[in-house]
Every structure is written in C-alpha cells, then in structure tokens.
N, C-alpha and C. Protein backbone atom coordinates (compact mmCIF):
# COMPACT_ATOMS: atom_id res chain seq x y z
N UNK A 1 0.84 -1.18 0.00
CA UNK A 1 0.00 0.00 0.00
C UNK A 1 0.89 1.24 0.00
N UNK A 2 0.85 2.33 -1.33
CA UNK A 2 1.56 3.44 -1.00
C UNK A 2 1.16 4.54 0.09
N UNK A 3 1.85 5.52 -0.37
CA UNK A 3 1.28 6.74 0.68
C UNK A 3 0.23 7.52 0.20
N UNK A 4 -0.15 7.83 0.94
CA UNK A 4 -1.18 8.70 0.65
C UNK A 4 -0.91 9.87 -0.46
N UNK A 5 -1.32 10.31 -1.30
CA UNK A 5 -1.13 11.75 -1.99
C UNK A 5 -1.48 13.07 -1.02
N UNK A 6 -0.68 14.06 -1.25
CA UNK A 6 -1.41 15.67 -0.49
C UNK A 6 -2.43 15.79 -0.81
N UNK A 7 -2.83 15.57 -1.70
CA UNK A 7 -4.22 16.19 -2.52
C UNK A 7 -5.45 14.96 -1.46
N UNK A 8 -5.30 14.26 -1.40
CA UNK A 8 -6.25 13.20 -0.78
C UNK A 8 -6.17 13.20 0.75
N UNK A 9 -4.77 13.36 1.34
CA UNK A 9 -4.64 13.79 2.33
C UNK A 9 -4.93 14.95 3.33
N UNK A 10 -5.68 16.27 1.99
CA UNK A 10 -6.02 17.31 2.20
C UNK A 10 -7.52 17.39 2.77
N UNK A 11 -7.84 16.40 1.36
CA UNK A 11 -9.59 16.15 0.73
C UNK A 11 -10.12 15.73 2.09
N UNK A 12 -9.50 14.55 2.71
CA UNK A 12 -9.90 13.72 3.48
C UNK A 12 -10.05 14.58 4.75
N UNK A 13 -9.58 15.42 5.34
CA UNK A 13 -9.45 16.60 6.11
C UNK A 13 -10.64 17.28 6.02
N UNK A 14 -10.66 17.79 4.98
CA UNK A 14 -11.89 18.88 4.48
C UNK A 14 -13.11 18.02 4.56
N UNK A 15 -12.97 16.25 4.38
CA UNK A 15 -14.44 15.73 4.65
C UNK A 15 -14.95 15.77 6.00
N UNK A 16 -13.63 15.67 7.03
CA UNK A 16 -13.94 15.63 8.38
C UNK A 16 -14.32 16.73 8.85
N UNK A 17 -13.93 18.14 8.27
CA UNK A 17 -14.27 19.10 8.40
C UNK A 17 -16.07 19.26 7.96
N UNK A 18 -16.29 19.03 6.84
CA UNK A 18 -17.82 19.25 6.69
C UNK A 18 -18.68 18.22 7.30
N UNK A 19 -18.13 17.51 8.28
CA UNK A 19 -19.28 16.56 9.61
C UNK A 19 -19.54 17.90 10.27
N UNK A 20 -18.66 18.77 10.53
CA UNK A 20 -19.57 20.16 11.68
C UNK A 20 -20.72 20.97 10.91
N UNK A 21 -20.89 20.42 9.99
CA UNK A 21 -21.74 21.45 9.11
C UNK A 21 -23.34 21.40 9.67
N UNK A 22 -24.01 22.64 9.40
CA UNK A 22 -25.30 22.25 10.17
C UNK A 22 -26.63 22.76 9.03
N UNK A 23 -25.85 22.50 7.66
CA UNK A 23 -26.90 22.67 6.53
C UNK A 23 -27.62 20.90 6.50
N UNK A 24 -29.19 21.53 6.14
CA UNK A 24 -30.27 20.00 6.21
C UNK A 24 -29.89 19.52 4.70
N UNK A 25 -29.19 19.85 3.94
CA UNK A 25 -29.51 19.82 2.41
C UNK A 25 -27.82 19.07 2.05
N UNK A 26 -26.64 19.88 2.40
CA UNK A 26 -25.51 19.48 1.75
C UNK A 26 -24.70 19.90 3.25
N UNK A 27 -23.44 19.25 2.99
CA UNK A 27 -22.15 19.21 3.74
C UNK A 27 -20.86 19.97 2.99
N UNK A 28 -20.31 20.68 3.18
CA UNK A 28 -19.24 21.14 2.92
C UNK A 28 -18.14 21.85 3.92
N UNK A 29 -17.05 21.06 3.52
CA UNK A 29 -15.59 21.44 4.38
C UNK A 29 -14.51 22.28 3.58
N UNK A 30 -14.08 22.88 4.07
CA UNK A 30 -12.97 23.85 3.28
C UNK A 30 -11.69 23.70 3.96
N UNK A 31 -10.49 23.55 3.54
CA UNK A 31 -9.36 23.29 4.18
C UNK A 31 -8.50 24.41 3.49
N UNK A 32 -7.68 25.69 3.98
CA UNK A 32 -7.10 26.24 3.21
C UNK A 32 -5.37 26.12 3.95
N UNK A 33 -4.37 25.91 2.34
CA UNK A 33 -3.22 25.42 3.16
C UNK A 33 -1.85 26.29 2.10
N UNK A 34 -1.22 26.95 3.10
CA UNK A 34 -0.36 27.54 2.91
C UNK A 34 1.28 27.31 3.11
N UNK A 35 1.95 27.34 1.68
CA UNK A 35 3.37 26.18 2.19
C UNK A 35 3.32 24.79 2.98
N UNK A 36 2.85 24.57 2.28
CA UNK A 36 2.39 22.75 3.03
C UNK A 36 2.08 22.69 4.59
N UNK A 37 1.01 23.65 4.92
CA UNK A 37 0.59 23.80 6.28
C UNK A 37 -0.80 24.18 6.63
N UNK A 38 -1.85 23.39 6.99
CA UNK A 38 -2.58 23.97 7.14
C UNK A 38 -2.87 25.01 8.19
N UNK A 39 -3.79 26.52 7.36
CA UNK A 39 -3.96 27.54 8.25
C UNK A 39 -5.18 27.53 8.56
N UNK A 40 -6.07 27.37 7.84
CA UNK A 40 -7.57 27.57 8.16
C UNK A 40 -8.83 26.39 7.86
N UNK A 41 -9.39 26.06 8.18
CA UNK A 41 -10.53 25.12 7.88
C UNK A 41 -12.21 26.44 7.83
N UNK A 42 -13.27 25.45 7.50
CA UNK A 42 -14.52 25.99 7.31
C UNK A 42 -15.24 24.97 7.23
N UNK A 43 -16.67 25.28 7.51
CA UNK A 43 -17.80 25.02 6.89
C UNK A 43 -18.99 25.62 7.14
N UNK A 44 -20.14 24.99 6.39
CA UNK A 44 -21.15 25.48 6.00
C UNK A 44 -22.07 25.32 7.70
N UNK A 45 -22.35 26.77 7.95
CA UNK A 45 -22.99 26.95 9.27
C UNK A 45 -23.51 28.49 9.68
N UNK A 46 -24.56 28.60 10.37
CA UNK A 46 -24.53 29.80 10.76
C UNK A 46 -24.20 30.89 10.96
N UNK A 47 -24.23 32.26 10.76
CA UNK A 47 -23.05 32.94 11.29
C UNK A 47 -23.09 32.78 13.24
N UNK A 48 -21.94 32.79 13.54
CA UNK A 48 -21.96 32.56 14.90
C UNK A 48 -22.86 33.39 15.46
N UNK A 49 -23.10 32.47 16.65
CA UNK A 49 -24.47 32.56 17.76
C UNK A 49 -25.88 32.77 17.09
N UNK A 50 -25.94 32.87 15.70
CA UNK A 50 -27.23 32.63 15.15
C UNK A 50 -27.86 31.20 15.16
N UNK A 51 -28.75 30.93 15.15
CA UNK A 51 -29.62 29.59 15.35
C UNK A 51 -29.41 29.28 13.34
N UNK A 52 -28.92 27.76 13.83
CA UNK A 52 -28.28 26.71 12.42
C UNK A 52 -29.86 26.09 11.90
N UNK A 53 -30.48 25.68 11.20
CA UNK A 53 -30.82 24.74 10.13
C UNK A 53 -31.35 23.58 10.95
N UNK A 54 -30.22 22.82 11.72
CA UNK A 54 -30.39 21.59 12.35
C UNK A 54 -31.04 21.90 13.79
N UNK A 55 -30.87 22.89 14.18
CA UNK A 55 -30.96 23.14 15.76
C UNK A 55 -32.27 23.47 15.29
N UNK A 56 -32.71 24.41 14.41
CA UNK A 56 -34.39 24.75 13.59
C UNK A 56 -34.98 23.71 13.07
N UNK A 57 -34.17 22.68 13.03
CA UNK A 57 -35.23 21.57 12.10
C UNK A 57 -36.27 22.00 11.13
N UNK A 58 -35.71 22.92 10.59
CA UNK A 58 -36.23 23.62 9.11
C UNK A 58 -35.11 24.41 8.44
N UNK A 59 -35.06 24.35 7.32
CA UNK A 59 -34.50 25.03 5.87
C UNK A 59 -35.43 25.62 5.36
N UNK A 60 -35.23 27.20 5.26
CA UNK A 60 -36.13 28.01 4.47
C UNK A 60 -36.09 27.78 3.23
N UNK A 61 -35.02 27.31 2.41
CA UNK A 61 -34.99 26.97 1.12
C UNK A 61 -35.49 25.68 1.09
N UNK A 62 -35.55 24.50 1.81
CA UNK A 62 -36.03 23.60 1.40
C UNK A 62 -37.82 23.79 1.56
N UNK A 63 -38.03 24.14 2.84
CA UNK A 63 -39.37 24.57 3.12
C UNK A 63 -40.54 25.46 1.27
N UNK A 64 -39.14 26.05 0.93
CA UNK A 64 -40.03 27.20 -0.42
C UNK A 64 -39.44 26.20 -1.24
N UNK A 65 -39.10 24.74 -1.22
CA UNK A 65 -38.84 24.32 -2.94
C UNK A 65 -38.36 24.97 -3.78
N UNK A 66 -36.89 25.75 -2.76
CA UNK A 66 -35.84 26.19 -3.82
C UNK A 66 -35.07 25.27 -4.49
N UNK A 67 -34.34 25.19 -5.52
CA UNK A 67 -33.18 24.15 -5.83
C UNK A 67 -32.01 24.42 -5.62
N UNK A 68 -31.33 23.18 -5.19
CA UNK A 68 -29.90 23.44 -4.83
C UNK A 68 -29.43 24.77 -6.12
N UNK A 69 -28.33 25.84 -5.18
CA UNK A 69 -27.93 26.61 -6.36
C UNK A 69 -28.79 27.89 -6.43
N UNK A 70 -29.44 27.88 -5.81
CA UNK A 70 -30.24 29.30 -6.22
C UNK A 70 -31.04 29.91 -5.15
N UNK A 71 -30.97 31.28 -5.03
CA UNK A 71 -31.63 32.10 -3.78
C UNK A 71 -30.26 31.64 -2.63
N UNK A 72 -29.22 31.87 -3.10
CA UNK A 72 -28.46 31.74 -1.72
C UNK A 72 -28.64 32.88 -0.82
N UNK A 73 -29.44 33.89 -0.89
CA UNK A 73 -29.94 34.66 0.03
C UNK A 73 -30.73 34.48 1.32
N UNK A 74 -31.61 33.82 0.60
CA UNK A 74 -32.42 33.25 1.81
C UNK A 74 -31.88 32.22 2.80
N UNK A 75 -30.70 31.41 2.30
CA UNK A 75 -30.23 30.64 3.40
C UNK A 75 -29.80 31.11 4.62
N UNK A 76 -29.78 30.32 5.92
CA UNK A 76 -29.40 30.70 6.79
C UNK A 76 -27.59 30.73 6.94
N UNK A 77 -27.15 30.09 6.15
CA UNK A 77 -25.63 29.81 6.39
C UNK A 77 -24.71 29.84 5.50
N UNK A 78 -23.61 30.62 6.21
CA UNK A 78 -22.01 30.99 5.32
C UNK A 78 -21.39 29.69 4.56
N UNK A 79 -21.12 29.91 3.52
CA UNK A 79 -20.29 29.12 2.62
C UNK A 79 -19.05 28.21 3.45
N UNK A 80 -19.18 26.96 3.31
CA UNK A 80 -17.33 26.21 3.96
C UNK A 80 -16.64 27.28 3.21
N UNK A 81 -16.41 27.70 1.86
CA UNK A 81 -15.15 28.52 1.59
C UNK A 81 -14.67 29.84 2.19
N UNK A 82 -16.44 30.34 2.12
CA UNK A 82 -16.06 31.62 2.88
C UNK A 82 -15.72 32.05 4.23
N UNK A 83 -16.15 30.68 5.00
CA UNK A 83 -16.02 30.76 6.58
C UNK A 83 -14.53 29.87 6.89
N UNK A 84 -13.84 29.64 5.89
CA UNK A 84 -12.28 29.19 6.07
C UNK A 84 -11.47 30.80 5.95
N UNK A 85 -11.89 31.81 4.68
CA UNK A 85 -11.49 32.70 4.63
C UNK A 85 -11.54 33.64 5.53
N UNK A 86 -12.86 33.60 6.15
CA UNK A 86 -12.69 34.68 7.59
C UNK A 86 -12.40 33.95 8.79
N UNK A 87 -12.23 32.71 8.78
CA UNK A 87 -10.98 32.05 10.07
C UNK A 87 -10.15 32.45 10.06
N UNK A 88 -9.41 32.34 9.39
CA UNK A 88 -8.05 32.78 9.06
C UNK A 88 -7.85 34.50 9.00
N UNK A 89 -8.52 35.33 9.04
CA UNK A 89 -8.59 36.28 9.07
C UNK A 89 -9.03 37.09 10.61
N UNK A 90 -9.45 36.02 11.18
CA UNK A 90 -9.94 36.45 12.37
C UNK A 90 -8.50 36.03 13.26
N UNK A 91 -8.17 35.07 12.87
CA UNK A 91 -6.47 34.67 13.57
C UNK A 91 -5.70 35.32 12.66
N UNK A 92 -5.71 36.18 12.21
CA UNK A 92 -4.55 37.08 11.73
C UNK A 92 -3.31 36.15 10.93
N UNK A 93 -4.02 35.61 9.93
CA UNK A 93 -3.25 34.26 9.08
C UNK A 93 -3.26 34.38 8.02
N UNK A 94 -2.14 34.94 7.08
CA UNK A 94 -2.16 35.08 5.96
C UNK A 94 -2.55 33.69 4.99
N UNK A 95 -3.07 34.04 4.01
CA UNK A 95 -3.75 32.73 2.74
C UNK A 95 -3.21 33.24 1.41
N UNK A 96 -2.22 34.49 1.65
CA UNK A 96 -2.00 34.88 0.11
C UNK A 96 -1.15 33.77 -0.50
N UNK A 97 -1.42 33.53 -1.62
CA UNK A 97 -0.87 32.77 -2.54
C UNK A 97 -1.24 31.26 -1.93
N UNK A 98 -1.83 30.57 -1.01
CA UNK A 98 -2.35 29.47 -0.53
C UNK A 98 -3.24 28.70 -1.88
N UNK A 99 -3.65 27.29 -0.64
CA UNK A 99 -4.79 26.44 -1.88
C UNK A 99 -5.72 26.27 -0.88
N UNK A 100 -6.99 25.53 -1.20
CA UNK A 100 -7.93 25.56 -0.52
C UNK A 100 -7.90 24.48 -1.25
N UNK A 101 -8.80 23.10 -0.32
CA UNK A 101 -9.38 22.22 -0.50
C UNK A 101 -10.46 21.67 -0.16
N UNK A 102 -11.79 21.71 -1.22
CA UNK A 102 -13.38 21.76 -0.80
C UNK A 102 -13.27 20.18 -1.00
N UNK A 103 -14.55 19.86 0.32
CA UNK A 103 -15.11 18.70 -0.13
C UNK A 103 -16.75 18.71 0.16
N UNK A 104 -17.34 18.30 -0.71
CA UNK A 104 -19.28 18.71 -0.72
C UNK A 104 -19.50 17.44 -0.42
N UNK A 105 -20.55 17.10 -0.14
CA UNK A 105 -21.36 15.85 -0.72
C UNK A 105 -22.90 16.32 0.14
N UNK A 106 -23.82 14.73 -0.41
CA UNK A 106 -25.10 15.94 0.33
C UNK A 106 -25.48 15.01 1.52
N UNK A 107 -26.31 15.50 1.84
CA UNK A 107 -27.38 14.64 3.13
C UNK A 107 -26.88 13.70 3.68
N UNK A 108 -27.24 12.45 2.66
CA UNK A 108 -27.00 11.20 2.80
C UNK A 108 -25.80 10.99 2.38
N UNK A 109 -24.67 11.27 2.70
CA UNK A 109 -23.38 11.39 2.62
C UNK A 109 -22.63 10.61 0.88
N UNK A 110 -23.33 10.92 -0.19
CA UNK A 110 -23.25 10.48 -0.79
C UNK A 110 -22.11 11.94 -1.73
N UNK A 111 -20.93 11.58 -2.53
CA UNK A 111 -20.42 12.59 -3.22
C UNK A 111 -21.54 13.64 -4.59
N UNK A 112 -21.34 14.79 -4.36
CA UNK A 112 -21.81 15.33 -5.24
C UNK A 112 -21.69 15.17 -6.70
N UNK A 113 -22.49 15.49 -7.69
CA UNK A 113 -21.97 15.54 -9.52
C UNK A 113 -21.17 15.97 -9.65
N UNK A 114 -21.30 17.17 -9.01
CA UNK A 114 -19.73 18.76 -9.68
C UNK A 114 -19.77 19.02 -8.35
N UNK A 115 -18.63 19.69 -7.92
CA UNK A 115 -18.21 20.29 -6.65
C UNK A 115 -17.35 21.66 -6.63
N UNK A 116 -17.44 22.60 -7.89
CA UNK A 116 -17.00 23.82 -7.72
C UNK A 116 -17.13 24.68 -6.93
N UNK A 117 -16.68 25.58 -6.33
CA UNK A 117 -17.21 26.51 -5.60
C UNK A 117 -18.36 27.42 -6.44
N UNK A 118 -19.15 28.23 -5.52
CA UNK A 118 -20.40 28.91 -6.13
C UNK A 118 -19.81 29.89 -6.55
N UNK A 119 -20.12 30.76 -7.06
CA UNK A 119 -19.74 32.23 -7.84
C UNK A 119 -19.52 33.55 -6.77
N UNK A 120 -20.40 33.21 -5.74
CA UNK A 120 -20.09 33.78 -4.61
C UNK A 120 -19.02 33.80 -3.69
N UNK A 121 -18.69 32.55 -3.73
CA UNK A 121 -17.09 31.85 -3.04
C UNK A 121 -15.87 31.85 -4.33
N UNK A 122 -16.29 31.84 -5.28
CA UNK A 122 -15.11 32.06 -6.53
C UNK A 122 -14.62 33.51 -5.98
N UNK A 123 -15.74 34.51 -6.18
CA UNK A 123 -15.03 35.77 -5.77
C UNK A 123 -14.63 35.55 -4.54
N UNK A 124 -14.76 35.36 -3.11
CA UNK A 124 -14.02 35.35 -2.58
C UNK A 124 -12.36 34.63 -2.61
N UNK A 125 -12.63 33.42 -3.01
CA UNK A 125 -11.18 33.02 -3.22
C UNK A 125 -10.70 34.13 -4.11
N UNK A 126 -10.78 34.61 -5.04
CA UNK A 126 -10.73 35.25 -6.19
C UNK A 126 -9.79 36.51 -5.25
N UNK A 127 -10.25 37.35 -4.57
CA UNK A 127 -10.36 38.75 -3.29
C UNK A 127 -9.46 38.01 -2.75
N UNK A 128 -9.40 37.05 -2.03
CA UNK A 128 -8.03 36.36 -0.80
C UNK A 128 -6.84 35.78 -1.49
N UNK A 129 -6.48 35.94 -2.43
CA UNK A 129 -5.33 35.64 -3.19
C UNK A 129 -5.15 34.40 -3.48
N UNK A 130 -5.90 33.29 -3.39
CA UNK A 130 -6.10 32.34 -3.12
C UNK A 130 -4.92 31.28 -4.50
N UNK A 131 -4.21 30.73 -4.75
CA UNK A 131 -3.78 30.34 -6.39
C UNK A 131 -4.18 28.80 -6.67
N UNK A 132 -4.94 28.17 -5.72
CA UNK A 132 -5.64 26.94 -6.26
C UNK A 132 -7.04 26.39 -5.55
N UNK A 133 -7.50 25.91 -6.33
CA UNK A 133 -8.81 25.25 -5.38
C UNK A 133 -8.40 23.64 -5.87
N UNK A 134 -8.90 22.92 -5.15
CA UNK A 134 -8.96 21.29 -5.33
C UNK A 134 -10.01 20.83 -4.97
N UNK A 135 -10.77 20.37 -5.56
CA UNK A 135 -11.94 19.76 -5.06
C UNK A 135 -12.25 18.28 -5.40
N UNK A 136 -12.85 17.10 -5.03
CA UNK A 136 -13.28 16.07 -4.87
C UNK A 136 -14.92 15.88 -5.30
N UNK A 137 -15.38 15.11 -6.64
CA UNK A 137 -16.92 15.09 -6.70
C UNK A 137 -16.68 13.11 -6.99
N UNK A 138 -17.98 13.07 -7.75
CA UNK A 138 -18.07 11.75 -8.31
C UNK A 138 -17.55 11.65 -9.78
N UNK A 139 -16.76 12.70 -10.22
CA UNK A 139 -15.79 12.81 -11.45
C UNK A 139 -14.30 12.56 -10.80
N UNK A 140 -14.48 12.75 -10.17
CA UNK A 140 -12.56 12.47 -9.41
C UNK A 140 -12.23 14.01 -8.61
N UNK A 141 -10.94 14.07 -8.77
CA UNK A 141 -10.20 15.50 -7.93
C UNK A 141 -10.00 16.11 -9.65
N UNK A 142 -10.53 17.61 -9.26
CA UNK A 142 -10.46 18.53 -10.31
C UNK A 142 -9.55 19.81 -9.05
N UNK A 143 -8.83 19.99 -10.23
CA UNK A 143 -8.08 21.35 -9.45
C UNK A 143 -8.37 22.60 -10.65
N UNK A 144 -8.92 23.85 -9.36
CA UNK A 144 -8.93 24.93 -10.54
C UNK A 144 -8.19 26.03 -10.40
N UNK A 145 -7.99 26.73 -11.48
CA UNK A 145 -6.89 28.43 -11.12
C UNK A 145 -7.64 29.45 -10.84
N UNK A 146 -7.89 30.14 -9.76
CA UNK A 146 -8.91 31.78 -9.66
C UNK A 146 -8.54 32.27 -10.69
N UNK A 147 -7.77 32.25 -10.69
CA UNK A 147 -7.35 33.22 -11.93
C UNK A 147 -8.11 33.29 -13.23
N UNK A 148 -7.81 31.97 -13.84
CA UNK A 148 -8.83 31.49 -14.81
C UNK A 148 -10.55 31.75 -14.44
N UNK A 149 -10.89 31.85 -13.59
CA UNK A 149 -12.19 32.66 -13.19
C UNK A 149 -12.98 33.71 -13.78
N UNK A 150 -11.63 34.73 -13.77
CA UNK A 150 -11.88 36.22 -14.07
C UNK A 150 -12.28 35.83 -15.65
N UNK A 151 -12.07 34.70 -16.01
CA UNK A 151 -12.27 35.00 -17.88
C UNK A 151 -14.03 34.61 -17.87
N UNK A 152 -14.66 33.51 -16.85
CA UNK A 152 -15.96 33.61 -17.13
C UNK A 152 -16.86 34.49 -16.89
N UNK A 153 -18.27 33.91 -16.75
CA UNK A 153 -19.13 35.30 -16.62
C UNK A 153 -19.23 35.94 -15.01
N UNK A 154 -18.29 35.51 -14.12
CA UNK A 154 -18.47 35.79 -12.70
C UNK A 154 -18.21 37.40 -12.84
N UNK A 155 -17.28 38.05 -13.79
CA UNK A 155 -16.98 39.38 -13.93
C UNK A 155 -17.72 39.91 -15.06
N UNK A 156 -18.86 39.16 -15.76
CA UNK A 156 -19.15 40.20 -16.79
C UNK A 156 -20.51 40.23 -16.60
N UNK A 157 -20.39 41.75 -16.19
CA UNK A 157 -21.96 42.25 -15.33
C UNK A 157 -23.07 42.72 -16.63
N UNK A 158 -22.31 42.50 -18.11
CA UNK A 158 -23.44 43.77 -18.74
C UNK A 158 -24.46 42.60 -18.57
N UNK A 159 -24.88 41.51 -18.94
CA UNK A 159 -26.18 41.10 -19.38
C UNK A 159 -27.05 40.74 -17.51
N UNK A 160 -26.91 41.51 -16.60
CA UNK A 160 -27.26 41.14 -15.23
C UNK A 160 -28.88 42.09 -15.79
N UNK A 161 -29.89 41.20 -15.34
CA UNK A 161 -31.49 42.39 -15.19
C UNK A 161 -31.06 43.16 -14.86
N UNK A 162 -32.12 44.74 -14.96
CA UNK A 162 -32.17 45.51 -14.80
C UNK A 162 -31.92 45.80 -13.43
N UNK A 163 -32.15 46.93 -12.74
CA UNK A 163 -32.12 47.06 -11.51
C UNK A 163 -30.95 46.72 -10.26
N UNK A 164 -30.35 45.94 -10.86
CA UNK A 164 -28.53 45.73 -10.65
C UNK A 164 -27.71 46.90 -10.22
C-alpha cells in the first residue's frame, strides 16, 4: 500500500471538516493550506451565535422548494469557503498565494456531480489571493486556477437584469 497523496490527504481533512456542518440539504468542508501547512478550515454553518438549520429543524430553502444553487440569500448559512477565509482572518493568518481544498457531498453522505465553488465563493477566493482550489466530486479530484475565473461570466456584469 503506497502513501497517501497531499491532494487526498487534504480532501480527506476537508471531509472531516464538513461533519460540523449544520446545513439540512448538503455538507461542505474547506481546508485552506499555505506552504504545506494547514492555516484555516470551514464550513457550512450559521453565522456565529445565530440559530443553524439543524438546531431549527427547518430550511427556508427547502421549506419554499428552492433548488440546490439558487436564492443563496435566503439561506441561513455561510459558505465552507467563505467561513475558512474569515478564520483565518480572524487569527490574523495570511492565505495569500495558498490552496484551498473543498469537499461537498449531500445529506445522505453520498459525493456530489460537480463540486465547484459557487460564484459567490469564486469571488471570494478570487479577493483572498487564493492560487488553487482542489476539489473532490463523483468525477474524481479537479483542481482549478482563480485566476482562470476572471475570464468567465463571474466578472461580466453587462447582461445582469435591470435594476442591478
């Protein structure tokens, strides 16, 4: 049996990480690691001392038959990516030039289709200097560049409705 890879060794981290999660719908862990060290972890949860999902035994999005992906407004809870980024920020821990490693899956602990970050968490990695994401679905480990980001439509505001 060889050794483990970083990349799996990371993943596997970030899964243990999204067991604290307190979304009724999906799990997600964020591991962000700088010079082969991890600085920050996340997941998907409340903002602190607000009442979670699980402790409510209701989801407003599931309750309105939203679909995964859409109205992330109405949810009650911060992104795993984004709540690794303000860990680390709250401990005064630099992430510039770091990687982050997501792992999703849903409910029933089963791996997700795709596991990108949302467009909401792109820009943040995007803002924290972030130079890789790695993520884990039922396609294998995909690694992506922020960078390469800026070329889709996350930055191109003309065709947004009106009222924008």
């Amino acid at each position: 049996m060889g050794r483990l890879s970083k990349q799996n060794y990371y993943l596997n981290i970030a899964k243990e990480v999204a067991q604290r999660g307190t979304c009724r719908r999906r799990r997600f862990g964020a591991v962000i690691v700088r010079n082969d060290q991890i600085v920050s972890t996340g997941y998907v949860g409340a903002p602190r001392g607000a009442k979670n999902c699980l402790d409510l035994d209701e989801c407003p999005r599931i309750k309105a038959k939203i679909p995964p992906g859409e109205r992330y407004e109405l949810c009650r809870s911060v992104h795993a990516e984004m709540n690794a980024v303000i860990n680390a920020a709250r401990a005064g821990v630099s992430i510039l030039d770091g990687e982050m490693y997501v792992y999703g899956e849903n409910s029933d602990g089963s791996l997700l289709d795709k596991s990108v970050p949302c467009k909401m968490c792109r820009r943040v990695i995007i803002n924290a200097g972030l130079q890789k994401v790695v993520t884990i679905d039922k396609g294998g480990i995909e690694e992506y560049l922020p960078k390469d980001w800026l070329k889709d439509e996350i930055t191109d505001f003309r065709n947004l409705p009106a009222g924008y």
